[in-house]
CSV table of C-alpha atoms in Angstrom, one decimal:
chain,number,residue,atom,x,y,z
A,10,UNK,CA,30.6,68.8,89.8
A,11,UNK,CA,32.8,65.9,91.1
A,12,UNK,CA,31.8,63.0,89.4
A,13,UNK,CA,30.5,61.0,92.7
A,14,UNK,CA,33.0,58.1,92.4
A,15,UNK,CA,32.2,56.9,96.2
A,16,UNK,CA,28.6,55.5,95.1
A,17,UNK,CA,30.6,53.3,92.6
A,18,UNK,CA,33.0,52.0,94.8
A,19,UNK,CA,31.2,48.8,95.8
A,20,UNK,CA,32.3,46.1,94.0
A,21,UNK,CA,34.9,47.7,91.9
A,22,UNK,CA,37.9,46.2,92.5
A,23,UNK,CA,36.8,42.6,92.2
A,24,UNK,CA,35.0,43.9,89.1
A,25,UNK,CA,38.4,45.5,87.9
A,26,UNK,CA,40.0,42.0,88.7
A,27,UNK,CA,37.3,40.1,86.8
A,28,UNK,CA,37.6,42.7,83.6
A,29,UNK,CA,41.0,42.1,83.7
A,30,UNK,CA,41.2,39.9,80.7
A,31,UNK,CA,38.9,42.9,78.9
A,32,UNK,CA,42.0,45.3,79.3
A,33,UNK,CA,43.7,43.5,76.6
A,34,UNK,CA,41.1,44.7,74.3
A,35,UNK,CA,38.5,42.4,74.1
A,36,UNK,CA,34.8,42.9,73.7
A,37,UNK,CA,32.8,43.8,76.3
A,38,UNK,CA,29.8,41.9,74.1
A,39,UNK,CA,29.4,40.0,71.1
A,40,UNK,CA,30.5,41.6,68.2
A,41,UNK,CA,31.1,41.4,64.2
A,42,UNK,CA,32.3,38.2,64.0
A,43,UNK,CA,35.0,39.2,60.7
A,44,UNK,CA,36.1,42.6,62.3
A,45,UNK,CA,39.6,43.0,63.0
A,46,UNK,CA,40.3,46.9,63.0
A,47,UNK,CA,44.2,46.9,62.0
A,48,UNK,CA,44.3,44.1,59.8
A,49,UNK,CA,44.1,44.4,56.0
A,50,UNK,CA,40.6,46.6,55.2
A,51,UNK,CA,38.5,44.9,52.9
A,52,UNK,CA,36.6,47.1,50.5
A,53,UNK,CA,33.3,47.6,52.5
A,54,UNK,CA,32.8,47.1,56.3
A,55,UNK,CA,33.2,43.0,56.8
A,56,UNK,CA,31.1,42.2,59.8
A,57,UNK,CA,27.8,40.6,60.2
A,58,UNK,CA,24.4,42.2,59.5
A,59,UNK,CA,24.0,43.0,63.2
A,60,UNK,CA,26.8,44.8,63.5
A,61,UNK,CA,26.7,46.9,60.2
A,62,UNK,CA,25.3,49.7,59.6
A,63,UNK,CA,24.4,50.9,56.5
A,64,UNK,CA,22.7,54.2,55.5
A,65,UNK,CA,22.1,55.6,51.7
A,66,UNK,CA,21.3,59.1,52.4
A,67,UNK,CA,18.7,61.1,50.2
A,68,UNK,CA,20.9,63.3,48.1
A,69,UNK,CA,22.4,59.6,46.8
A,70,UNK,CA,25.8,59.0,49.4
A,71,UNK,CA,26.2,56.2,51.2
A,72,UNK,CA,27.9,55.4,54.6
A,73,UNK,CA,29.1,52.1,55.8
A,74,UNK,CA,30.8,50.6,58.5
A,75,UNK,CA,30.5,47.8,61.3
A,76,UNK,CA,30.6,48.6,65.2
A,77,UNK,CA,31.4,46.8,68.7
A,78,UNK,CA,31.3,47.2,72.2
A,79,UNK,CA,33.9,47.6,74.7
A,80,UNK,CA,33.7,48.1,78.4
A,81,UNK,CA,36.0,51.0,78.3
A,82,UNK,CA,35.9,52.6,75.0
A,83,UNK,CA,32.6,51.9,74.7
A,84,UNK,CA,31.1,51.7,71.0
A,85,UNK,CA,34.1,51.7,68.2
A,86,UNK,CA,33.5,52.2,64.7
A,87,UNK,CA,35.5,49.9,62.0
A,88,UNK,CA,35.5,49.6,58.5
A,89,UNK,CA,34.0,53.0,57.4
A,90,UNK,CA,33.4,53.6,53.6
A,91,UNK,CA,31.9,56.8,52.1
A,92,UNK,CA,30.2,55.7,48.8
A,93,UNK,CA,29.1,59.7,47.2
A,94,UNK,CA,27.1,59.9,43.5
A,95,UNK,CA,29.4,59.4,41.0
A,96,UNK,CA,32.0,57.1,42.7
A,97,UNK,CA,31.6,52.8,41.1
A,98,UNK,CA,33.3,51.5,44.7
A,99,UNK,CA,33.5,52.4,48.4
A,100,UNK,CA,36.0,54.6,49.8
A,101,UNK,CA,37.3,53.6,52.8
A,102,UNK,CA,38.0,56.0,55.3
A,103,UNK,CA,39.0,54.8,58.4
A,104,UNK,CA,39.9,51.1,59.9
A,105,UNK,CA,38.8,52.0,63.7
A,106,UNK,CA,37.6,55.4,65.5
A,107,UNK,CA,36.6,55.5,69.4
A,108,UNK,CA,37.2,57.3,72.2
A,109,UNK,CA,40.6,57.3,73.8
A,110,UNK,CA,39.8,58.8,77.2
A,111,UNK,CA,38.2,61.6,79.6
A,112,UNK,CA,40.3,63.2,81.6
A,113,UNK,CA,38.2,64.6,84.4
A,114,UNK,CA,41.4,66.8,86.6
A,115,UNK,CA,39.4,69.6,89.1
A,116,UNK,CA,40.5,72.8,89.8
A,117,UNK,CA,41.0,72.5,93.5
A,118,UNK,CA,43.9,69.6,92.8
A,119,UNK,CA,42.0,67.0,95.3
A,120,UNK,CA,41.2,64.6,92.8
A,121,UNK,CA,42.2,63.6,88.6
A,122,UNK,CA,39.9,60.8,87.3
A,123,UNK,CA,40.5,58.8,84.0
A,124,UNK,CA,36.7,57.7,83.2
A,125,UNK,CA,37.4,55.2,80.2
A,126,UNK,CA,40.3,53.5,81.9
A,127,UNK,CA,39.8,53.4,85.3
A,128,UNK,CA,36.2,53.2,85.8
A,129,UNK,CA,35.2,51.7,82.7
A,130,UNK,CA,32.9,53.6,80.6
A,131,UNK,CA,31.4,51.2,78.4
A,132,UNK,CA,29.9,49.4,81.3
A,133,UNK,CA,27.6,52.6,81.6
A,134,UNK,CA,25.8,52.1,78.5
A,135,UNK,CA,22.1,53.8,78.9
A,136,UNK,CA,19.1,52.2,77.5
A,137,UNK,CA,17.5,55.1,75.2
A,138,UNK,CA,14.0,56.2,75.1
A,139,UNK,CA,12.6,55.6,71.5
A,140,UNK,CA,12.0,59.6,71.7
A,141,UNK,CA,15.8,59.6,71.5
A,142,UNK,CA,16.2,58.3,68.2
A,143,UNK,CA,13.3,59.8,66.0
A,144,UNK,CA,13.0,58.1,62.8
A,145,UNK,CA,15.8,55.6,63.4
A,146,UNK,CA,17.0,52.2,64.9
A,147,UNK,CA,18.1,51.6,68.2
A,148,UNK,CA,20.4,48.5,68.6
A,149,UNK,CA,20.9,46.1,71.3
A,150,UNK,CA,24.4,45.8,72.4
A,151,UNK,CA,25.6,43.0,75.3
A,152,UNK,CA,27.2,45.0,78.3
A,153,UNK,CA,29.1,42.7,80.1
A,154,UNK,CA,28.8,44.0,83.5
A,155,UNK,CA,26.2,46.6,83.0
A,156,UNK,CA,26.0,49.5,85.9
A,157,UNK,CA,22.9,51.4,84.3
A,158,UNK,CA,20.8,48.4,83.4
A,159,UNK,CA,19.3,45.8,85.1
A,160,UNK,CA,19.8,43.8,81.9
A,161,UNK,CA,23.3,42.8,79.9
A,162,UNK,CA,20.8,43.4,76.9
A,163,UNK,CA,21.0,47.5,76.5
A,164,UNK,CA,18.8,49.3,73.4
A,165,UNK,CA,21.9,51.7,73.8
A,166,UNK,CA,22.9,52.8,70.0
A,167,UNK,CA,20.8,54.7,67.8
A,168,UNK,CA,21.3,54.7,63.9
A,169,UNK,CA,19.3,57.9,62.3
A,170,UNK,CA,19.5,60.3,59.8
A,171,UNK,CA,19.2,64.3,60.6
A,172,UNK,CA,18.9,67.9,58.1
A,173,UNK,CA,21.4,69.9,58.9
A,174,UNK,CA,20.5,73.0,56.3
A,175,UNK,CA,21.9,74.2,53.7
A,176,UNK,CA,24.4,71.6,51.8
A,177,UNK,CA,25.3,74.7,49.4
A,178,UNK,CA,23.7,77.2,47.8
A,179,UNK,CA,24.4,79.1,44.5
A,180,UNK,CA,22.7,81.8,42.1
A,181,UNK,CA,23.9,81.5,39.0
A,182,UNK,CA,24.1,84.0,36.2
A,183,UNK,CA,25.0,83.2,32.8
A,184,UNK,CA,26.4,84.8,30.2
A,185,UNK,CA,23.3,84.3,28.0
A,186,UNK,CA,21.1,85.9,30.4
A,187,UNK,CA,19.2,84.8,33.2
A,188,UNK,CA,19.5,83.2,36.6
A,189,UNK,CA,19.2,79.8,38.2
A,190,UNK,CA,19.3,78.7,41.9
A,191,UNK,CA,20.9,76.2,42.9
A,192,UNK,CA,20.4,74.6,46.3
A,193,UNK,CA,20.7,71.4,48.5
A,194,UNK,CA,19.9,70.7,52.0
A,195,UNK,CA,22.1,68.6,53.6
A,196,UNK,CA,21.6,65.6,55.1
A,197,UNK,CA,23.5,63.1,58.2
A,198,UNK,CA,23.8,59.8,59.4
A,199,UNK,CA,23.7,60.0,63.0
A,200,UNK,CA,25.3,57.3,65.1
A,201,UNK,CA,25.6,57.4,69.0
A,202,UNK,CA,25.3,56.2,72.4
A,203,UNK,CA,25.2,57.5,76.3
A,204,UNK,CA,27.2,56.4,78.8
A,205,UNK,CA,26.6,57.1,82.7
A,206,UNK,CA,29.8,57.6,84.4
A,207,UNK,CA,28.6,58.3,88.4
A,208,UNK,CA,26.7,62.0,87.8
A,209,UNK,CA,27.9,62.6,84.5
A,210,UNK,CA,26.5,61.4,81.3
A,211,UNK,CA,27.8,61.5,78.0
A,212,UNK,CA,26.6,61.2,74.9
A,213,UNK,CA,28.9,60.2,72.2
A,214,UNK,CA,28.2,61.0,68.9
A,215,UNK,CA,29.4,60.7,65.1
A,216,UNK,CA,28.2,62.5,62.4
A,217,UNK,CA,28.7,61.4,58.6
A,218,UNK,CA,27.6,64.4,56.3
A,219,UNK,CA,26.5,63.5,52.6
A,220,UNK,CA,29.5,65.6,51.4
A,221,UNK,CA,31.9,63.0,52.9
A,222,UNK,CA,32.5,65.0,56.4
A,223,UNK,CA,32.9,63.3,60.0
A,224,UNK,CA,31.8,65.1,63.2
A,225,UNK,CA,33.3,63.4,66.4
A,226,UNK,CA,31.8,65.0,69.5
A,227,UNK,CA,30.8,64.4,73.0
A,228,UNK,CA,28.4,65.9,74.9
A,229,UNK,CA,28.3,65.9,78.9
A,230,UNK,CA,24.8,66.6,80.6
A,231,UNK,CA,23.3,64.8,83.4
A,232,UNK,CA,23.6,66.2,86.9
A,233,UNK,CA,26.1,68.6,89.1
A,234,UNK,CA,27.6,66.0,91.6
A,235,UNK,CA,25.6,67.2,95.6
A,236,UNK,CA,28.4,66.9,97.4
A,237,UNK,CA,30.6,69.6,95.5
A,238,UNK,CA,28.9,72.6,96.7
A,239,UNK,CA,31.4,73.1,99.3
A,240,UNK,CA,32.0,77.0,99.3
A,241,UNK,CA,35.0,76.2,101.9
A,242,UNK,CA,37.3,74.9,99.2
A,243,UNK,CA,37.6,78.6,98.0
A,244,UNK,CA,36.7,77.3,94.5
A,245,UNK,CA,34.0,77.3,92.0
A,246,UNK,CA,30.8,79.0,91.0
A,247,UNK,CA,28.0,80.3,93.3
A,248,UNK,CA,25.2,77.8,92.7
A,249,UNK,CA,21.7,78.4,94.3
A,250,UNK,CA,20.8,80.6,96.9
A,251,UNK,CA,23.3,83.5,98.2
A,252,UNK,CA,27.1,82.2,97.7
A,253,UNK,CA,26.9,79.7,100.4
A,254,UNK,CA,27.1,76.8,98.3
A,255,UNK,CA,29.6,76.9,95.4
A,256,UNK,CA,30.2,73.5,92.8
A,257,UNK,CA,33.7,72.8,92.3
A,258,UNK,CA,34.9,73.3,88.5
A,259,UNK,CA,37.0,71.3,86.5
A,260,UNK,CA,37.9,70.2,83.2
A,261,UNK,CA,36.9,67.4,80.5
A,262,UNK,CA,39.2,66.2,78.6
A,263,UNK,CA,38.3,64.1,75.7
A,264,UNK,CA,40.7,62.1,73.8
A,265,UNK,CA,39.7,60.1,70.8
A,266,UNK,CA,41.9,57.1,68.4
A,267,UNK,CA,42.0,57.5,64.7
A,268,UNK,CA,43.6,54.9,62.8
A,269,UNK,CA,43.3,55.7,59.0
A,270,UNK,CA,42.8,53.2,56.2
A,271,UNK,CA,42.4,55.4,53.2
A,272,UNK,CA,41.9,53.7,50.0
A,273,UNK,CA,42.0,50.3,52.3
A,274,UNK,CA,45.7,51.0,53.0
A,275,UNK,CA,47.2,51.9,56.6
A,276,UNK,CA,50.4,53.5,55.2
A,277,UNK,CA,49.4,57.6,54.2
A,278,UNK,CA,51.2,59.8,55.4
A,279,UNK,CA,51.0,63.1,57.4
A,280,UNK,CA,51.1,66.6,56.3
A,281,UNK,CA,51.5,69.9,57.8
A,282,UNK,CA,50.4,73.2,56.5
A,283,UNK,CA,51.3,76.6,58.1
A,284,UNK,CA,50.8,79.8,56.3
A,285,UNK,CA,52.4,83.1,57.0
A,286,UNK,CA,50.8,87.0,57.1
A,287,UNK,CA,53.8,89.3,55.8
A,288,UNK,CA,53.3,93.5,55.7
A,289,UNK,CA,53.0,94.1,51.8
A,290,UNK,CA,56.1,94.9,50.4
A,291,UNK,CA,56.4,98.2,48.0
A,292,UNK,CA,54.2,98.6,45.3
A,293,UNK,CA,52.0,95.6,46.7
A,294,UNK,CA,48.6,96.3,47.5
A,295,UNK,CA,47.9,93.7,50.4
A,296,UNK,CA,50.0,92.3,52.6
A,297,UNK,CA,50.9,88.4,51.3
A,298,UNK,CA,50.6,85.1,52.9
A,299,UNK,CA,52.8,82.2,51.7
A,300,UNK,CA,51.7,78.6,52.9
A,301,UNK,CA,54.3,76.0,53.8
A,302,UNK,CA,53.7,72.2,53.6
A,303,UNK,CA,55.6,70.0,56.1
A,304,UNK,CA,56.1,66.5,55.5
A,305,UNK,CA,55.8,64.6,59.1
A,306,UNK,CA,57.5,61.3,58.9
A,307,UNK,CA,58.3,60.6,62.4
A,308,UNK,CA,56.2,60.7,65.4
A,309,UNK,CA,54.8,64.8,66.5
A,310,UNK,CA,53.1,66.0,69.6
A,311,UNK,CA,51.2,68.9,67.5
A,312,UNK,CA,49.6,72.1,68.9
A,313,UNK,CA,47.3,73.8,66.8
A,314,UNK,CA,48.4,77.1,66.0
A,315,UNK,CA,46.5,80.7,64.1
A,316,UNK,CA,46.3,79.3,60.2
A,317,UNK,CA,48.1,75.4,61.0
A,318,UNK,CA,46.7,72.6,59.7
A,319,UNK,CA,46.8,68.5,59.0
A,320,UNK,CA,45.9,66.1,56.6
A,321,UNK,CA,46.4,62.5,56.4
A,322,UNK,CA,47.1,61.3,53.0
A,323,UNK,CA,46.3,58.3,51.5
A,324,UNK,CA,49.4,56.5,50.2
A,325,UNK,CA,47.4,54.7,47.2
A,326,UNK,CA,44.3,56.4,45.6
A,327,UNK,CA,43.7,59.2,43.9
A,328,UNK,CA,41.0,61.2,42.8
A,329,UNK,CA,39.2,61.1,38.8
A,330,UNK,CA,41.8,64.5,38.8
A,331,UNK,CA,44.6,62.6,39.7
A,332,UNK,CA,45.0,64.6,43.1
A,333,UNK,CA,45.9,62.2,46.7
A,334,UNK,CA,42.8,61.5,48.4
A,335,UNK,CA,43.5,62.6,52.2
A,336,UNK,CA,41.3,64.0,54.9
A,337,UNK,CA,42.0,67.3,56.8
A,338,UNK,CA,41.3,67.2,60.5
A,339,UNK,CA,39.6,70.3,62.1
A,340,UNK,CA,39.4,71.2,65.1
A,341,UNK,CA,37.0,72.6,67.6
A,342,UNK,CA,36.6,75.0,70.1
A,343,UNK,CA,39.6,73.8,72.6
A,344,UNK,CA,40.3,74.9,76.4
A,345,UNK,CA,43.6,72.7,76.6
A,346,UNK,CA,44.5,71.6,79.8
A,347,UNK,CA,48.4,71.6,80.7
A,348,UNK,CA,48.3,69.9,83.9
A,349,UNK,CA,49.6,67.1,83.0
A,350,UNK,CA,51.9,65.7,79.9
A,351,UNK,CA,49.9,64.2,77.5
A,352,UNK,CA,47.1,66.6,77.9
A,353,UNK,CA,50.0,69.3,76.9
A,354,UNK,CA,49.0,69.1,73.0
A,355,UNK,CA,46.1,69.3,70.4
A,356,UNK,CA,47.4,66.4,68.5
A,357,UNK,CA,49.4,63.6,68.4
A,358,UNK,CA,50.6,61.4,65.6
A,359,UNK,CA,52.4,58.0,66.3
A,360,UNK,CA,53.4,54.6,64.7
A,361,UNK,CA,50.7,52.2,65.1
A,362,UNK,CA,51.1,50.2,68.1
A,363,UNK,CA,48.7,47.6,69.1
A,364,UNK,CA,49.0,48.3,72.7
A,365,UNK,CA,48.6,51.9,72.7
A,366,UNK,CA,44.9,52.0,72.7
A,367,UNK,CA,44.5,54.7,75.9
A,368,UNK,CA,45.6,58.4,75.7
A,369,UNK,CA,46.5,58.1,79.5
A,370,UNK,CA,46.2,54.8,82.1
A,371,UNK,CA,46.5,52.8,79.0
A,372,UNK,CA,46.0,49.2,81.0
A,373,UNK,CA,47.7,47.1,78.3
A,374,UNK,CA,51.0,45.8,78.9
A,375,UNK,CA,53.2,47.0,76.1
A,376,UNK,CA,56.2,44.4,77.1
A,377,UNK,CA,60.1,44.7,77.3
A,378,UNK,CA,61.4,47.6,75.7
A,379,UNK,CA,57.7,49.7,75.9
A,380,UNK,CA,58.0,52.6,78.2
A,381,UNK,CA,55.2,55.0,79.4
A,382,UNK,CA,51.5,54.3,79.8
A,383,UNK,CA,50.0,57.6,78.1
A,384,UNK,CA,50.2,58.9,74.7
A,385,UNK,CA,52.9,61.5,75.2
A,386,UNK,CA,55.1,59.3,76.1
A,387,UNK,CA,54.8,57.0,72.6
A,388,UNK,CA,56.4,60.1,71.1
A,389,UNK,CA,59.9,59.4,70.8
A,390,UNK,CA,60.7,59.9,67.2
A,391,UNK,CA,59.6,56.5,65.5
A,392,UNK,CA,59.0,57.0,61.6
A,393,UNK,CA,55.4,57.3,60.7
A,394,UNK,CA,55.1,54.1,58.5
A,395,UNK,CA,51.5,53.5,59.6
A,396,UNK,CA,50.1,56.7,61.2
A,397,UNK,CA,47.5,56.9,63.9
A,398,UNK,CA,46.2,60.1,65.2
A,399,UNK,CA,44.9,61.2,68.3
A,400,UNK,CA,42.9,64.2,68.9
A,401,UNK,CA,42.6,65.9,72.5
A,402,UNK,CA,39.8,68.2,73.2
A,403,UNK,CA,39.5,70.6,76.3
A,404,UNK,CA,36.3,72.0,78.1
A,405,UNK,CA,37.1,73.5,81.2
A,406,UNK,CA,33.4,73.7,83.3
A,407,UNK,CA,32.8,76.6,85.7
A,408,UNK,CA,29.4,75.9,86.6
A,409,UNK,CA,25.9,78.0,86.2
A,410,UNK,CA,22.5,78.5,87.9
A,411,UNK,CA,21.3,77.2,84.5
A,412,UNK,CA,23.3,73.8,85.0
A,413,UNK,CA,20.3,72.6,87.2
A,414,UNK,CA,18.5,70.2,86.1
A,415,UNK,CA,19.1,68.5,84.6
A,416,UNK,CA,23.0,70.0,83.1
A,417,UNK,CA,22.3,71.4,79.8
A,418,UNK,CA,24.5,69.5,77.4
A,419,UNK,CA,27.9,71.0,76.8
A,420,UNK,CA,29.7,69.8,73.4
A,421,UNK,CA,33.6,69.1,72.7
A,422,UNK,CA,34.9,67.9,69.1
A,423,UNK,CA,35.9,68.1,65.8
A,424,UNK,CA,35.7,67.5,62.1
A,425,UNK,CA,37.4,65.2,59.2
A,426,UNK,CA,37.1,67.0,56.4
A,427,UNK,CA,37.4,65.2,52.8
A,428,UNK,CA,40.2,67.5,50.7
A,429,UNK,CA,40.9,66.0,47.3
A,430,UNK,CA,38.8,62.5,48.0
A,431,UNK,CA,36.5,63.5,45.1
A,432,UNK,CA,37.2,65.5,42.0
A,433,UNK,CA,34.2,68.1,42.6
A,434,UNK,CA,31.4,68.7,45.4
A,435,UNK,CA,29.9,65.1,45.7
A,436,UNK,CA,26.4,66.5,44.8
A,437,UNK,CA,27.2,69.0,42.4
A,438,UNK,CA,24.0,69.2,39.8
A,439,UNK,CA,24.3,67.5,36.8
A,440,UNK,CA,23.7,70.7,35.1
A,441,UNK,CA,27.6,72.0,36.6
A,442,UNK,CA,29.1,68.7,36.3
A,443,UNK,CA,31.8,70.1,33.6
A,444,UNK,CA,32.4,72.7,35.6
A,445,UNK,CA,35.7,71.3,37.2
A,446,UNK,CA,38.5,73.6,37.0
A,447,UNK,CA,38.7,77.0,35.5
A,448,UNK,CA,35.1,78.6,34.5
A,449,UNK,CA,36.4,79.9,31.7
């Protein structure tokens, strides 16, 4: 499954010369021509029409936010609001979101591969087929120095909206007699893109639920890389005929950059909650569990533990109860790699630094006094005055027969979860609206 790096070599070092300026962090295309992701968030996404996207979904919220290209991170969200029923103003959730890296080590130990960084990953934007995006937009975006297209002008990101089932469900029974049913289905704005990195390709996806939630995934498909089957490496999975031919496994590890602008301020704060079984004590009839809230205020490599979780707080808004806004992050399923350093932890949280844009190879030059070019090494006890948070997510592939072909896609994420941004369920009934707080 070696991503077949040879058939790309052509050209790439005077390409990598050429990008140079790009590794700073400029565009690899046109884009919004107000957005600046770490400056002071306006309200609502500031960008121009063609780079905003705006969706009102059908059970009333709204989404907004603008978007740009890069050629290594690819597409980036900025200026995201979440607008639910009920709420007079935006509330901005986050000033940037995008990938960070993948981290493609294999098992064997002949070869490590940093596909945003090193072989530029937004330069492998895919046109899609209008089958791709049913019952949505797909948007041109300028590639720069496009290696799937014959054209810099790639129909590469769809905008659409998707069911998702059941947004809750709820049989009441009153006191007076009688039920009711209540029930919603749920409903998404879907936003993504595919980029072709040699035999891989990934689609990268957000998903913005109606109830305020944000799935961040990637999914890898495409093809297993011919010239792994090699059964004299001693590694892999049997692929094919016999066990003559076996593809070399290895891992995927997907890094993505949150920087937070809750309530359209960069300074919340961090949070950590761990909670604790004890045996029940005499005369108790359960055993108890007692949660305990850390404050973070300087920079953490986290690892996710059994009941540990974090939330970012905003530092300015509350909600109509007068509880912080904040959003919890959860994560998914998680084969962590510990190979190498800054693939060692689930989490990181550090002090916003323009330069640090790149969980590993970050290709920006930090100047005097910056040491370290991966996110691990960022951690070195700086107070957390302006948070940003970075999420690493395993898979470690052992092929299958049923990887051919093309690769069924395999899927690596997680979740923001809105805790406290509203005072009830954003699309509670209007027939339970007073029932915040105790029923009775």
């Amino acid at each position: 499954m070696r991503v077949n790096r040879v058939s790309r070599a052509p050209g790439r070092t005077a390409l990598a010369l050429a990008l140079a300026g790009l590794a700073a962090g400029a565009t690899a295309g046109a884009g919004p021509a107000a957005a600046q992701p770490e400056a002071a968030p306006a309200a609502a996404p500031d960008c121009s029409a063609a780079y905003r996207i705006e969706q009102k979904l059908s059970n009333g919220t709204t989404w907004r936010m603008c978007w740009r290209h890069e050629a290594m991170a690819g597409i980036i969200l900025e200026d995201v609001t979440y607008q639910p029923p009920g709420e007079a103003r935006p509330i901005k959730v986050l000033n940037s979101a995008k990938l960070a890296q993948i981290h493609v080590p294999y098992d064997d130990g002949s070869e490590e591969f940093d596909d945003l960084t090193s072989y530029y990953f937004g330069d492998g934007l895919e046109n899609l087929a209008a089958g791709e995006c049913p019952g949505g937009t797909i948007r041109t975006v300028k590639v720069r120095f496009p290696e799937s297209t014959d054209s810099r002008n790639v129909k590469g990101l769809c905008t659409t909206t998707r069911s998702r089932g059941h947004a809750y469900r709820l049989l009441n029974q009153p006191l007076t007699g009688g039920q009711k049913l209540y029930q919603k289905q749920g409903k998404d704005l879907l936003v993504y893109a595919v980029n072709k990195v040699s035999w891989y390709e990934y689609i990268t996806e957000w998903r913005f639920q109606d109830d305020g939630t944000i799935h961040m995934n990637v999914g890898a498909t495409g093809s297993l890389a011919p010239q792994d089957y090699d059964a004299a490496d001693g590694q892999g999975w049997p692929i094919g005929k016999g066990a003559a031919a076996k593809a070399l496994s290895h891992n995927h590890n997907v890094f993505w950059r949150l920087n937070f602008g809750l309530d359209g301020s960069s300074k919340g704060r961090i949070e950590q909650y761990d909670s604790k079984i004890t045996p029940a004590a005499p005369g108790q009839r359960t055993p108890t569990n007692k949660t305990t809230r850390t404050k973070v205020t300087k920079e953490l490599a986290g690892d996710a533990k059994n009941m540990r979780w974090w939330r970012v707080v905003s530092a300015t808004g509350k909600n109509k109860d007068g509880h912080p806004r904040s959003y919890e992050l959860v994560p998914g399923a998680n084969a962590k790699y510990t190979g190498r350093g800054f693939t060692k932890h689930d989490v990181y949280f550090t002090q916003y630094n323009k330069c640090e844009q790149y969980a590993s190879n970050n290709p920006l030059s930090c100047g005097a006094g910056h040491t370290g070019k991966s996110v691990d090494k960022w951690v070195n006890g700086e107070p957390l005055k302006n948070p940003v948070v970075w999420v690493n997510v395993g898979f470690h592939h052992i092929a299958r027969d049923e990887d051919q072909q093309p690769m069924p896609v395999h899927w690596q994420g997680f979740s923001l979860a809105p805790r406290d941004v509203t005072a009830m369920n954003p699309l509670t009934p209007a027939e339970l609206a007073d029932a915040n707080g105790r029923l009775d």
